[in-house]
Amino acid sequence: MPSLGTRGSFRAAGAVVAIALWTSACPTMTYPLYQAEWGISTTIVTWIFAAYPLTLIPVLLLLGHLADHLGTRVTMLLGLVAQLLGVLLFAVAGGVAWLLAGRVLMGLGVGLSIGPASLAMVEHSAPGREKRAGAVSTAVSALGIGLAMTVGGALTEYAPFPLHLGFFVLAGVILAVACLVACMPRHTPRPAAGSRRRTRTITVPRGSRTVFVAGAIAFASSFLIGAVVLPLGAKIAQQLAGSTNALVTGALLAVFAGCITLFALLGRNLHVRPLVLLGAVGSVAAVWLYVLTGATHSLLLFFVASAVAGAAYAFDFAGGLTVLSRFAPAPHRAGMVSGGYLVGYAAQGVGAPALGAVVTAHGLMAGLVTGAAVFGAFFVLVAVVGLVVLTPVHRADREAARHLPAPGRGTARTDAARAAE
């Protein structure tokens, strides 16, 4: 079997990241069809959606370090197999149980593959260009969501078998990417003699708990935005904004993904405090813009709401991740980031079904108003905590930058971390 070089391996790992996000969002355009043809409620739809993040939590806890033992290539392949099985269950599904099982397999597959794929992108970066892997990973993640919306919308609107064909197409793409990953060089580490395989628990040291809370709730804000857009976005576009074409709906929702990429790049040089504050303000604006969309039945406002939601997602995600990774003590950095992901997925897994239950009981518009009020209050809390915790960090960074020469900037980071604690 031919072996890929550094550039080919980098691209293959990036394709795994894109496929993971495509898989996570692939049912978005078919949720309204399940409701129309199967007669299922919005509560059931949001539970189908939530099965994915709820599965990711134990996967991250129990299998997050599997690549340390099996290597990135093997772990990515295992994840792709699980994603393939989940997508095929959607392709042949005849009822809700099939969809729930498919979402569980998707969550397992994404949980296994996305971390090792991100790591492989760093490993296979050209010398001196390792830092670009994070930006590229963000971009291809958004590309995966965009493909789920546009390809799903086009096949739903214009192709036969709208409940099935899109999933067969995605299954074929997953198989192609798996073949590329199989051609990547082996990267199977050899554990030190006498070492034992064990599950590593996530630990937040006592002095960093305030920082962890600030970062984790900012991180969770991005997942709550996803809990509105991904399970309910197509329904909002069709029932409240007046879209009658699935491709148009998918394209409008793809704006969400495109703005994630755009604003992630625009915000990469911002300090962590403005990142968190912009994310919180944008999140409040996004959820109320969706309410305004419903009140005015405007596709233009739906477009604006999706764009603002994408920008807010980017700032929330980047701000929370920066807090968790930059101001954590080095021995606990990975654990705090993993803890942030767990808080985010838990928020999404609880928030989406709760929102779905309100929509089922009282209607889509009432659900949006309730979600905007409750989620909006959470986003305001994020802004307040961010101001309280990150203001001394911001001041410490500015003072250190003013008084220390360039080679001493490392001390600035230490001072900022101490201020945060």
CSV table of N, CA and C in Angstrom, one decimal, residues 87-223:
chain,number,residue,atom,x,y,z
A,87,VAL,N,-23.8,6.6,10.0
A,87,VAL,CA,-24.4,7.2,8.8
A,87,VAL,C,-25.2,6.2,8.1
A,88,LEU,N,-24.7,5.0,8.0
A,88,LEU,CA,-25.5,3.9,7.3
A,88,LEU,C,-26.8,3.6,8.0
A,89,LEU,N,-26.8,3.7,9.3
A,89,LEU,CA,-28.1,3.5,10.0
A,89,LEU,C,-29.1,4.6,9.7
A,90,PHE,N,-28.6,5.8,9.5
A,90,PHE,CA,-29.5,6.9,9.1
A,90,PHE,C,-30.0,6.6,7.6
A,91,ALA,N,-29.1,6.1,6.8
A,91,ALA,CA,-29.4,5.9,5.4
A,91,ALA,C,-30.5,4.8,5.2
A,92,VAL,N,-30.6,3.9,6.1
A,92,VAL,CA,-31.6,2.8,6.0
A,92,VAL,C,-32.7,2.9,7.1
A,93,ALA,N,-32.7,4.0,7.8
A,93,ALA,CA,-33.5,4.1,9.0
A,93,ALA,C,-35.0,4.0,8.7
A,94,GLY,N,-35.7,3.2,9.5
A,94,GLY,CA,-37.2,3.1,9.4
A,94,GLY,C,-37.9,3.6,10.6
A,95,GLY,N,-37.2,4.1,11.6
A,95,GLY,CA,-37.8,4.6,12.8
A,95,GLY,C,-36.9,5.3,13.7
A,96,VAL,N,-37.4,5.9,14.7
A,96,VAL,CA,-36.6,6.7,15.6
A,96,VAL,C,-35.5,5.9,16.3
A,97,ALA,N,-35.7,4.7,16.6
A,97,ALA,CA,-34.7,3.9,17.3
A,97,ALA,C,-33.4,3.8,16.4
A,98,TRP,N,-33.6,3.6,15.1
A,98,TRP,CA,-32.5,3.6,14.2
A,98,TRP,C,-31.7,4.9,14.2
A,99,LEU,N,-32.4,6.0,14.3
A,99,LEU,CA,-31.7,7.3,14.3
A,99,LEU,C,-31.0,7.5,15.6
A,100,LEU,N,-31.6,7.1,16.7
A,100,LEU,CA,-30.9,7.3,18.0
A,100,LEU,C,-29.6,6.4,18.0
A,101,ALA,N,-29.7,5.2,17.5
A,101,ALA,CA,-28.5,4.3,17.5
A,101,ALA,C,-27.4,4.9,16.6
A,102,GLY,N,-27.9,5.5,15.4
A,102,GLY,CA,-27.0,6.1,14.5
A,102,GLY,C,-26.3,7.3,15.1
A,103,ARG,N,-27.0,8.1,15.9
A,103,ARG,CA,-26.3,9.3,16.5
A,103,ARG,C,-25.3,8.8,17.6
A,104,VAL,N,-25.6,7.8,18.3
A,104,VAL,CA,-24.7,7.3,19.3
A,104,VAL,C,-23.4,6.8,18.6
A,105,LEU,N,-23.5,6.1,17.5
A,105,LEU,CA,-22.3,5.7,16.7
A,105,LEU,C,-21.6,6.9,16.2
A,106,MET,N,-22.3,7.9,15.7
A,106,MET,CA,-21.7,9.1,15.2
A,106,MET,C,-20.9,9.8,16.4
A,107,GLY,N,-21.5,9.9,17.5
A,107,GLY,CA,-20.8,10.5,18.7
A,107,GLY,C,-19.5,9.7,19.0
A,108,LEU,N,-19.6,8.4,19.0
A,108,LEU,CA,-18.5,7.5,19.3
A,108,LEU,C,-17.4,7.8,18.3
A,109,GLY,N,-17.8,7.8,17.0
A,109,GLY,CA,-16.8,8.0,15.9
A,109,GLY,C,-16.1,9.3,15.9
A,110,VAL,N,-16.9,10.4,16.1
A,110,VAL,CA,-16.3,11.7,16.2
A,110,VAL,C,-15.4,11.8,17.4
A,111,GLY,N,-15.8,11.3,18.6
A,111,GLY,CA,-15.0,11.4,19.8
A,111,GLY,C,-13.7,10.7,19.6
A,112,LEU,N,-13.7,9.5,18.9
A,112,LEU,CA,-12.4,8.8,18.7
A,112,LEU,C,-11.5,9.5,17.7
A,113,SER,N,-12.1,10.2,16.7
A,113,SER,CA,-11.3,10.6,15.5
A,113,SER,C,-10.8,12.0,15.6
A,114,ILE,N,-11.6,12.9,16.1
A,114,ILE,CA,-11.3,14.4,15.9
A,114,ILE,C,-10.1,14.8,16.7
A,115,GLY,N,-9.9,14.3,17.9
A,115,GLY,CA,-8.7,14.7,18.7
A,115,GLY,C,-7.4,14.2,18.0
A,116,PRO,N,-7.3,12.9,17.7
A,116,PRO,CA,-6.2,12.4,16.9
A,116,PRO,C,-5.9,13.0,15.6
A,117,ALA,N,-7.0,13.4,14.9
A,117,ALA,CA,-6.9,14.1,13.6
A,117,ALA,C,-6.3,15.5,13.8
A,118,SER,N,-6.7,16.2,14.8
A,118,SER,CA,-6.1,17.5,15.1
A,118,SER,C,-4.6,17.4,15.5
A,119,LEU,N,-4.3,16.3,16.3
A,119,LEU,CA,-2.9,16.1,16.6
A,119,LEU,C,-2.1,15.7,15.4
A,120,ALA,N,-2.7,14.9,14.5
A,120,ALA,CA,-2.0,14.5,13.3
A,120,ALA,C,-1.7,15.7,12.4
A,121,MET,N,-2.6,16.7,12.4
A,121,MET,CA,-2.4,17.9,11.6
A,121,MET,C,-1.1,18.6,12.1
A,122,VAL,N,-0.9,18.6,13.4
A,122,VAL,CA,0.3,19.3,13.9
A,122,VAL,C,1.5,18.4,13.6
A,123,GLU,N,1.4,17.1,13.8
A,123,GLU,CA,2.5,16.2,13.5
A,123,GLU,C,3.0,16.3,12.1
A,124,HIS,N,2.1,16.5,11.1
A,124,HIS,CA,2.4,16.4,9.7
A,124,HIS,C,2.5,17.8,9.1
A,125,SER,N,2.6,18.9,9.9
A,125,SER,CA,2.8,20.2,9.4
A,125,SER,C,4.2,20.3,8.9
A,126,ALA,N,4.4,21.2,8.0
A,126,ALA,CA,5.8,21.5,7.5
A,126,ALA,C,6.6,22.2,8.7
A,127,PRO,N,7.9,21.9,8.7
A,127,PRO,CA,8.7,22.5,9.8
A,127,PRO,C,8.5,24.0,9.9
A,128,GLY,N,8.3,24.5,11.1
A,128,GLY,CA,8.1,25.9,11.4
A,128,GLY,C,6.7,26.4,11.1
A,129,ARG,N,5.8,25.5,10.7
A,129,ARG,CA,4.4,25.9,10.4
A,129,ARG,C,3.3,25.2,11.2
A,130,GLU,N,3.8,24.7,12.3
A,130,GLU,CA,2.9,23.9,13.2
A,130,GLU,C,1.7,24.7,13.7
A,131,LYS,N,1.9,26.1,13.9
A,131,LYS,CA,0.9,26.9,14.5
A,131,LYS,C,-0.3,27.1,13.6
A,132,ARG,N,-0.1,26.9,12.3
A,132,ARG,CA,-1.2,27.1,11.4
A,132,ARG,C,-2.2,26.0,11.4
A,133,ALA,N,-1.8,24.8,12.1
A,133,ALA,CA,-2.7,23.7,12.1
A,133,ALA,C,-4.0,24.0,12.8
A,134,GLY,N,-3.9,24.9,13.9
A,134,GLY,CA,-5.1,25.2,14.6
A,134,GLY,C,-6.1,26.0,13.7
A,135,ALA,N,-5.6,27.0,13.0
A,135,ALA,CA,-6.4,27.8,12.1
A,135,ALA,C,-7.0,27.0,11.0
A,136,VAL,N,-6.2,26.1,10.4
A,136,VAL,CA,-6.7,25.2,9.4
A,136,VAL,C,-7.8,24.3,9.9
A,137,SER,N,-7.5,23.8,11.1
A,137,SER,CA,-8.5,22.9,11.7
A,137,SER,C,-9.9,23.6,11.9
A,138,THR,N,-9.8,24.8,12.4
A,138,THR,CA,-11.1,25.6,12.5
A,138,THR,C,-11.8,25.8,11.2
A,139,ALA,N,-11.0,26.1,10.2
A,139,ALA,CA,-11.5,26.3,8.8
A,139,ALA,C,-12.2,25.0,8.3
A,140,VAL,N,-11.5,23.9,8.4
A,140,VAL,CA,-12.1,22.7,7.8
A,140,VAL,C,-13.2,22.2,8.7
A,141,SER,N,-13.2,22.5,10.0
A,141,SER,CA,-14.4,22.2,10.8
A,141,SER,C,-15.7,22.9,10.3
A,142,ALA,N,-15.5,24.2,10.0
A,142,ALA,CA,-16.6,25.0,9.5
A,142,ALA,C,-17.0,24.5,8.1
A,143,LEU,N,-16.0,24.1,7.3
A,143,LEU,CA,-16.3,23.5,6.0
A,143,LEU,C,-17.1,22.3,6.1
A,144,GLY,N,-16.9,21.4,7.1
A,144,GLY,CA,-17.7,20.2,7.3
A,144,GLY,C,-19.1,20.5,7.6
A,145,ILE,N,-19.3,21.5,8.4
A,145,ILE,CA,-20.7,22.0,8.7
A,145,ILE,C,-21.4,22.5,7.5
A,146,GLY,N,-20.6,23.3,6.7
A,146,GLY,CA,-21.2,23.9,5.5
A,146,GLY,C,-21.6,22.9,4.5
A,147,LEU,N,-20.7,21.8,4.4
A,147,LEU,CA,-21.1,20.7,3.4
A,147,LEU,C,-22.3,20.0,3.9
A,148,ALA,N,-22.5,19.8,5.2
A,148,ALA,CA,-23.7,19.2,5.7
A,148,ALA,C,-24.9,19.9,5.3
A,149,MET,N,-24.8,21.3,5.4
A,149,MET,CA,-26.0,22.1,5.0
A,149,MET,C,-26.3,22.2,3.5
A,150,THR,N,-25.2,22.5,2.8
A,150,THR,CA,-25.4,22.7,1.3
A,150,THR,C,-25.7,21.4,0.6
A,151,VAL,N,-24.8,20.4,0.8
A,151,VAL,CA,-25.0,19.1,0.1
A,151,VAL,C,-26.3,18.5,0.6
A,152,GLY,N,-26.6,18.5,1.9
A,152,GLY,CA,-27.8,18.0,2.4
A,152,GLY,C,-29.0,18.7,1.9
A,153,GLY,N,-28.9,20.0,1.8
A,153,GLY,CA,-30.1,20.8,1.2
A,153,GLY,C,-30.3,20.5,-0.2
A,154,ALA,N,-29.2,20.4,-1.0
A,154,ALA,CA,-29.4,20.1,-2.5
A,154,ALA,C,-30.0,18.8,-2.7
A,155,LEU,N,-29.5,17.8,-2.0
A,155,LEU,CA,-30.0,16.4,-2.2
A,155,LEU,C,-31.4,16.2,-1.7
A,156,THR,N,-31.7,17.0,-0.6
A,156,THR,CA,-33.1,16.9,0.0
A,156,THR,C,-34.1,17.5,-1.0
A,157,GLU,N,-33.7,18.6,-1.7
A,157,GLU,CA,-34.6,19.3,-2.5
A,157,GLU,C,-34.7,18.7,-3.9
A,158,TYR,N,-33.6,18.3,-4.5
A,158,TYR,CA,-33.6,18.0,-5.9
A,158,TYR,C,-33.3,16.5,-6.2
A,159,ALA,N,-32.9,15.7,-5.3
A,159,ALA,CA,-32.5,14.3,-5.6
A,159,ALA,C,-33.6,13.4,-5.1
A,160,PRO,N,-33.7,12.2,-5.6
A,160,PRO,CA,-34.7,11.2,-5.1
A,160,PRO,C,-34.3,10.7,-3.7
A,161,PHE,N,-35.2,10.1,-3.1
A,161,PHE,CA,-35.0,9.5,-1.7
A,161,PHE,C,-34.4,10.5,-0.8
A,162,PRO,N,-35.0,11.6,-0.5
A,162,PRO,CA,-34.4,12.7,0.3
A,162,PRO,C,-34.1,12.2,1.8
A,163,LEU,N,-34.8,11.2,2.3
A,163,LEU,CA,-34.4,10.7,3.6
A,163,LEU,C,-33.2,9.8,3.7
A,164,HIS,N,-32.7,9.4,2.5
A,164,HIS,CA,-31.7,8.4,2.5
A,164,HIS,C,-30.5,8.7,1.7
A,165,LEU,N,-30.6,9.4,0.5
A,165,LEU,CA,-29.5,9.5,-0.4
A,165,LEU,C,-28.4,10.3,0.1
A,166,GLY,N,-28.6,11.4,0.9
A,166,GLY,CA,-27.6,12.2,1.4
A,166,GLY,C,-26.6,11.4,2.3
A,167,PHE,N,-27.2,10.5,3.1
A,167,PHE,CA,-26.4,9.7,4.0
A,167,PHE,C,-25.5,8.7,3.2
A,168,PHE,N,-26.1,8.1,2.1
A,168,PHE,CA,-25.3,7.2,1.3
A,168,PHE,C,-24.1,8.0,0.7
A,169,VAL,N,-24.3,9.2,0.3
A,169,VAL,CA,-23.3,10.0,-0.3
A,169,VAL,C,-22.2,10.3,0.8
A,170,LEU,N,-22.6,10.7,2.0
A,170,LEU,CA,-21.6,10.9,3.0
A,170,LEU,C,-20.9,9.6,3.4
A,171,ALA,N,-21.6,8.5,3.4
A,171,ALA,CA,-20.9,7.2,3.6
A,171,ALA,C,-19.8,6.9,2.6
A,172,GLY,N,-20.1,7.3,1.3
A,172,GLY,CA,-19.0,7.1,0.3
A,172,GLY,C,-17.8,8.0,0.6
A,173,VAL,N,-18.1,9.2,1.0
A,173,VAL,CA,-17.0,10.1,1.3
A,173,VAL,C,-16.2,9.6,2.5
A,174,ILE,N,-16.8,9.1,3.5
A,174,ILE,CA,-16.1,8.6,4.7
A,174,ILE,C,-15.2,7.4,4.2
A,175,LEU,N,-15.7,6.5,3.4
A,175,LEU,CA,-14.9,5.4,2.9
A,175,LEU,C,-13.7,5.9,2.2
A,176,ALA,N,-13.8,7.0,1.3
A,176,ALA,CA,-12.7,7.5,0.6
A,176,ALA,C,-11.7,8.1,1.5
A,177,VAL,N,-12.1,8.8,2.6
A,177,VAL,CA,-11.2,9.4,3.5
A,177,VAL,C,-10.5,8.3,4.3
A,178,ALA,N,-11.2,7.3,4.7
A,178,ALA,CA,-10.6,6.2,5.4
A,178,ALA,C,-9.5,5.5,4.6
A,179,CYS,N,-9.7,5.4,3.3
A,179,CYS,CA,-8.6,4.9,2.4
A,179,CYS,C,-7.4,5.8,2.5
A,180,LEU,N,-7.6,7.1,2.5
A,180,LEU,CA,-6.4,8.0,2.6
A,180,LEU,C,-5.7,7.8,3.9
A,181,VAL,N,-6.5,7.7,5.0
A,181,VAL,CA,-5.9,7.6,6.3
A,181,VAL,C,-5.1,6.3,6.4
A,182,ALA,N,-5.6,5.2,5.8
A,182,ALA,CA,-4.9,4.0,5.8
A,182,ALA,C,-3.6,4.1,5.2
A,183,CYS,N,-3.4,5.0,4.3
A,183,CYS,CA,-2.1,5.2,3.6
A,183,CYS,C,-1.2,6.2,4.4
A,184,MET,N,-1.6,6.7,5.5
A,184,MET,CA,-0.7,7.6,6.3
A,184,MET,C,0.4,6.7,6.9
A,185,PRO,N,1.5,7.3,7.2
A,185,PRO,CA,2.6,6.6,8.0
A,185,PRO,C,2.1,6.2,9.3
A,186,ARG,N,2.7,5.1,9.8
A,186,ARG,CA,2.3,4.6,11.1
A,186,ARG,C,2.9,5.5,12.2
A,187,HIS,N,2.1,5.8,13.2
A,187,HIS,CA,2.6,6.6,14.3
A,187,HIS,C,2.1,5.9,15.6
A,188,THR,N,2.5,4.7,15.8
A,188,THR,CA,2.1,4.0,17.0
A,188,THR,C,3.2,4.1,18.1
A,189,PRO,N,3.0,4.8,19.2
A,189,PRO,CA,4.0,5.0,20.2
A,189,PRO,C,4.2,3.7,21.0
A,190,ARG,N,5.4,3.6,21.5
A,190,ARG,CA,5.8,2.4,22.3
A,190,ARG,C,5.8,2.9,23.8
A,191,PRO,N,4.8,2.4,24.6
A,191,PRO,CA,4.8,2.9,26.0
A,191,PRO,C,6.1,2.4,26.7
A,192,ALA,N,6.5,3.2,27.7
A,192,ALA,CA,7.7,2.9,28.4
A,192,ALA,C,7.6,1.5,29.1
A,193,ALA,N,8.7,0.8,29.3
A,193,ALA,CA,8.6,-0.5,30.0
A,193,ALA,C,8.0,-0.4,31.4
A,194,GLY,N,7.1,-1.3,31.6
A,194,GLY,CA,6.4,-1.3,32.9
A,194,GLY,C,5.3,-0.4,33.1
A,195,SER,N,5.0,0.4,32.0
A,195,SER,CA,3.9,1.4,32.1
A,195,SER,C,2.6,0.6,31.9
A,196,ARG,N,1.5,1.1,32.5
A,196,ARG,CA,0.2,0.4,32.4
A,196,ARG,C,-0.8,1.4,31.7
A,197,ARG,N,-1.6,0.8,31.0
A,197,ARG,CA,-2.7,1.6,30.3
A,197,ARG,C,-3.8,1.8,31.4
A,198,ARG,N,-4.1,3.1,31.5
A,198,ARG,CA,-5.1,3.4,32.4
A,198,ARG,C,-5.9,4.7,32.0
A,199,THR,N,-7.1,4.8,32.4
A,199,THR,CA,-7.9,6.0,32.1
A,199,THR,C,-7.4,7.2,33.0
A,200,ARG,N,-7.1,8.3,32.3
A,200,ARG,CA,-6.6,9.5,33.1
A,200,ARG,C,-7.8,10.3,33.4
A,201,THR,N,-8.0,10.7,34.6
A,201,THR,CA,-9.1,11.5,35.0
A,201,THR,C,-8.8,13.0,34.8
A,202,ILE,N,-9.9,13.8,34.6
A,202,ILE,CA,-9.7,15.2,34.4
A,202,ILE,C,-9.6,15.9,35.7
A,203,THR,N,-8.6,16.6,36.0
A,203,THR,CA,-8.3,17.3,37.2
A,203,THR,C,-8.2,18.8,37.0
A,204,VAL,N,-8.9,19.6,37.8
A,204,VAL,CA,-8.8,21.0,37.9
A,204,VAL,C,-8.2,21.4,39.2
A,205,PRO,N,-6.9,21.9,39.2
A,205,PRO,CA,-6.3,22.3,40.5
A,205,PRO,C,-7.1,23.4,41.2
A,206,ARG,N,-7.0,23.3,42.5
A,206,ARG,CA,-7.8,24.3,43.3
A,206,ARG,C,-7.5,25.7,42.9
A,207,GLY,N,-6.3,26.1,42.7
A,207,GLY,CA,-6.0,27.5,42.4
A,207,GLY,C,-6.5,28.0,41.0
A,208,SER,N,-6.9,27.0,40.2
A,208,SER,CA,-7.3,27.4,38.8
A,208,SER,C,-8.8,27.2,38.6
A,209,ARG,N,-9.6,27.0,39.6
A,209,ARG,CA,-11.0,26.7,39.4
A,209,ARG,C,-11.8,27.9,38.9
A,210,THR,N,-11.4,29.1,39.4
A,210,THR,CA,-12.1,30.3,38.9
A,210,THR,C,-11.8,30.5,37.4
A,211,VAL,N,-10.6,30.3,37.0
A,211,VAL,CA,-10.2,30.3,35.5
A,211,VAL,C,-11.0,29.3,34.8
A,212,PHE,N,-11.1,28.1,35.3
A,212,PHE,CA,-11.8,27.0,34.6
A,212,PHE,C,-13.2,27.3,34.4
A,213,VAL,N,-13.9,27.9,35.4
A,213,VAL,CA,-15.3,28.2,35.3
A,213,VAL,C,-15.5,29.3,34.2
A,214,ALA,N,-14.6,30.3,34.2
A,214,ALA,CA,-14.8,31.4,33.2
A,214,ALA,C,-14.6,30.8,31.8
A,215,GLY,N,-13.6,30.0,31.6
A,215,GLY,CA,-13.3,29.4,30.3
A,215,GLY,C,-14.4,28.4,29.9
A,216,ALA,N,-14.8,27.6,30.8
A,216,ALA,CA,-15.8,26.5,30.5
A,216,ALA,C,-17.1,27.1,30.1
A,217,ILE,N,-17.6,28.1,30.8
A,217,ILE,CA,-18.9,28.6,30.5
A,217,ILE,C,-18.9,29.4,29.2
A,218,ALA,N,-17.7,30.1,28.9
A,218,ALA,CA,-17.6,30.7,27.6
A,218,ALA,C,-17.6,29.7,26.5
A,219,PHE,N,-16.9,28.6,26.7
A,219,PHE,CA,-16.8,27.5,25.8
A,219,PHE,C,-18.2,26.9,25.5
A,220,ALA,N,-18.9,26.7,26.7
A,220,ALA,CA,-20.3,26.1,26.6
A,220,ALA,C,-21.2,27.0,25.8
A,221,SER,N,-21.0,28.3,25.8
A,221,SER,CA,-21.8,29.2,25.0
A,221,SER,C,-21.9,28.8,23.5
A,222,SER,N,-20.7,28.5,23.0
A,222,SER,CA,-20.7,28.1,21.6
A,222,SER,C,-21.5,26.8,21.3
A,223,PHE,N,-21.5,25.9,22.3
A,223,PHE,CA,-22.3,24.7,22.1
A,223,PHE,C,-23.8,25.0,22.3
